[in-house]
PDB file of C-alpha atoms and ligand atoms in Angstrom:
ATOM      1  CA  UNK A  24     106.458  81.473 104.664  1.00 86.00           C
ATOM      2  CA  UNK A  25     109.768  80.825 105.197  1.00 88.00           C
ATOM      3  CA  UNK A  26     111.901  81.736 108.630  1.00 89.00           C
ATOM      4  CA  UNK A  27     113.959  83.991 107.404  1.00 91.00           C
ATOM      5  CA  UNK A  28     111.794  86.033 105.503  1.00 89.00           C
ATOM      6  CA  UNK A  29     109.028  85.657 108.143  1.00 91.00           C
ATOM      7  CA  UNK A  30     111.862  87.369 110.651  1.00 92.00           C
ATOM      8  CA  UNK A  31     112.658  90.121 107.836  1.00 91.00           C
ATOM      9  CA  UNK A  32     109.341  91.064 108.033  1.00 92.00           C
ATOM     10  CA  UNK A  33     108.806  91.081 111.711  1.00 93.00           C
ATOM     11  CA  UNK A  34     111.937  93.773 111.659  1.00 93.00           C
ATOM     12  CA  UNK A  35     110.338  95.701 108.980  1.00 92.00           C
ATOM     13  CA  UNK A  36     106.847  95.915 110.629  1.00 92.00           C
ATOM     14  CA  UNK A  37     107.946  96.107 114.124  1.00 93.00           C
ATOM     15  CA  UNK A  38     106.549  99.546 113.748  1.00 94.00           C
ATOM     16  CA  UNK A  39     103.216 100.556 112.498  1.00 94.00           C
ATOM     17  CA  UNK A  40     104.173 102.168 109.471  1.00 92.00           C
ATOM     18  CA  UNK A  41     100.976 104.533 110.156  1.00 94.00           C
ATOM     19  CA  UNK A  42     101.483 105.179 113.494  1.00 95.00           C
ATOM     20  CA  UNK A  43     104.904 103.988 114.730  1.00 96.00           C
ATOM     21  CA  UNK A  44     103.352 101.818 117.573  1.00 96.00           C
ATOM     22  CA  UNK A  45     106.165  99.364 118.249  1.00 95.00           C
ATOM     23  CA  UNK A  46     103.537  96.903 120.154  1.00 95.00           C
ATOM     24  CA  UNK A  47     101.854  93.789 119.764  1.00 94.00           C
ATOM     25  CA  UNK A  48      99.441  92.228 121.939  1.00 93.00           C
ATOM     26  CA  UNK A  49      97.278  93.574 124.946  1.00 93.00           C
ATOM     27  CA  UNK A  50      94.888  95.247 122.355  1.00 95.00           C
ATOM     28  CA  UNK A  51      98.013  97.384 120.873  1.00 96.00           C
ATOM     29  CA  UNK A  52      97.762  94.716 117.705  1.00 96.00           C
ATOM     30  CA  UNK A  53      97.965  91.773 116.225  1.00 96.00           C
ATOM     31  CA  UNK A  54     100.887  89.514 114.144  1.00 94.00           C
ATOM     32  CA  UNK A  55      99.794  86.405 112.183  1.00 94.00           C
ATOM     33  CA  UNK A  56     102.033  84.697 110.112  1.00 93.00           C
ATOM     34  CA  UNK A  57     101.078  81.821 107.904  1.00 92.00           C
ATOM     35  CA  UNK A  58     101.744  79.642 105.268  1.00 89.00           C
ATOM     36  CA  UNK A  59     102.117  82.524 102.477  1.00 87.00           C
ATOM     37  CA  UNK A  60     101.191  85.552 104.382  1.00 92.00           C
ATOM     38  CA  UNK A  61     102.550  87.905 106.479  1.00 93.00           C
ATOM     39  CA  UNK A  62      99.615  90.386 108.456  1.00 94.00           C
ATOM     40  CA  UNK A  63     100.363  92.699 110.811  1.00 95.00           C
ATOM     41  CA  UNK A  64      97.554  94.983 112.452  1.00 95.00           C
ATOM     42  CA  UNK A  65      97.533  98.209 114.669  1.00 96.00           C
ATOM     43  CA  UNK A  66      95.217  99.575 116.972  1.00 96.00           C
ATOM     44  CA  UNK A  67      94.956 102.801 114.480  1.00 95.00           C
ATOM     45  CA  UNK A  68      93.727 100.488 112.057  1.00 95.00           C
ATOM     46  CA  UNK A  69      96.326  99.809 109.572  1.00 94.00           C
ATOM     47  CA  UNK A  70      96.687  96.110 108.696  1.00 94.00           C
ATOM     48  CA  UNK A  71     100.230  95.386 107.060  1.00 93.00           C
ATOM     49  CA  UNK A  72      99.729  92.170 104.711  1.00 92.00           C
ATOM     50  CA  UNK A  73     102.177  91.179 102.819  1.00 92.00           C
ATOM     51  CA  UNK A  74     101.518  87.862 100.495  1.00 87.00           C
ATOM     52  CA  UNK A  75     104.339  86.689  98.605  1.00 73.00           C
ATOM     53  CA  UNK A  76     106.059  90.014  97.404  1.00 66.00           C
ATOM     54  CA  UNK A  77     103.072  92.171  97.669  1.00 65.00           C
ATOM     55  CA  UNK A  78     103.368  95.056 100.324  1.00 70.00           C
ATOM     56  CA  UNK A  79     100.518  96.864 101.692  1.00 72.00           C
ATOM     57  CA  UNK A  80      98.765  98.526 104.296  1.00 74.00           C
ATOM     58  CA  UNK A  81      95.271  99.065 104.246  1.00 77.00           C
ATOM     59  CA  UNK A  82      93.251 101.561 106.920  1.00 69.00           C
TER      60      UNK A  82
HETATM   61 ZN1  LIG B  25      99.299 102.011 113.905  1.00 53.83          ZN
END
């Protein structure tokens, strides 16, 4: 995943979109980017992946 979009995404997830927790680490959540995928999780339990174009969170 590229830089730019990889820093697009990290804007657009800086908040759970369940929850609105704007952390990561210390247990609050996780962010893994990767070659072709973007995954962000919560502590509520929403995981944010995005591959390619493909938006979604999952509980
Ligand atoms: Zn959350």
């Amino acid at each position: 995943m590229n830089y730019q979009k990889s820093l697009k995404l990290i804007q657009k997830y800086s908040e759970c979109p369940n929850c609105g927790n704007d952390k990561v680490g210390n247990g609050q959540g996780t962010l893994d980017i990767n070659d072709d995928t973007f995954i962000r999780t919560c502590k509520c339990g929403c995981t944010v992946k995005v591959k390619g174009d493909e938006n979604k969170c999952t509980y």
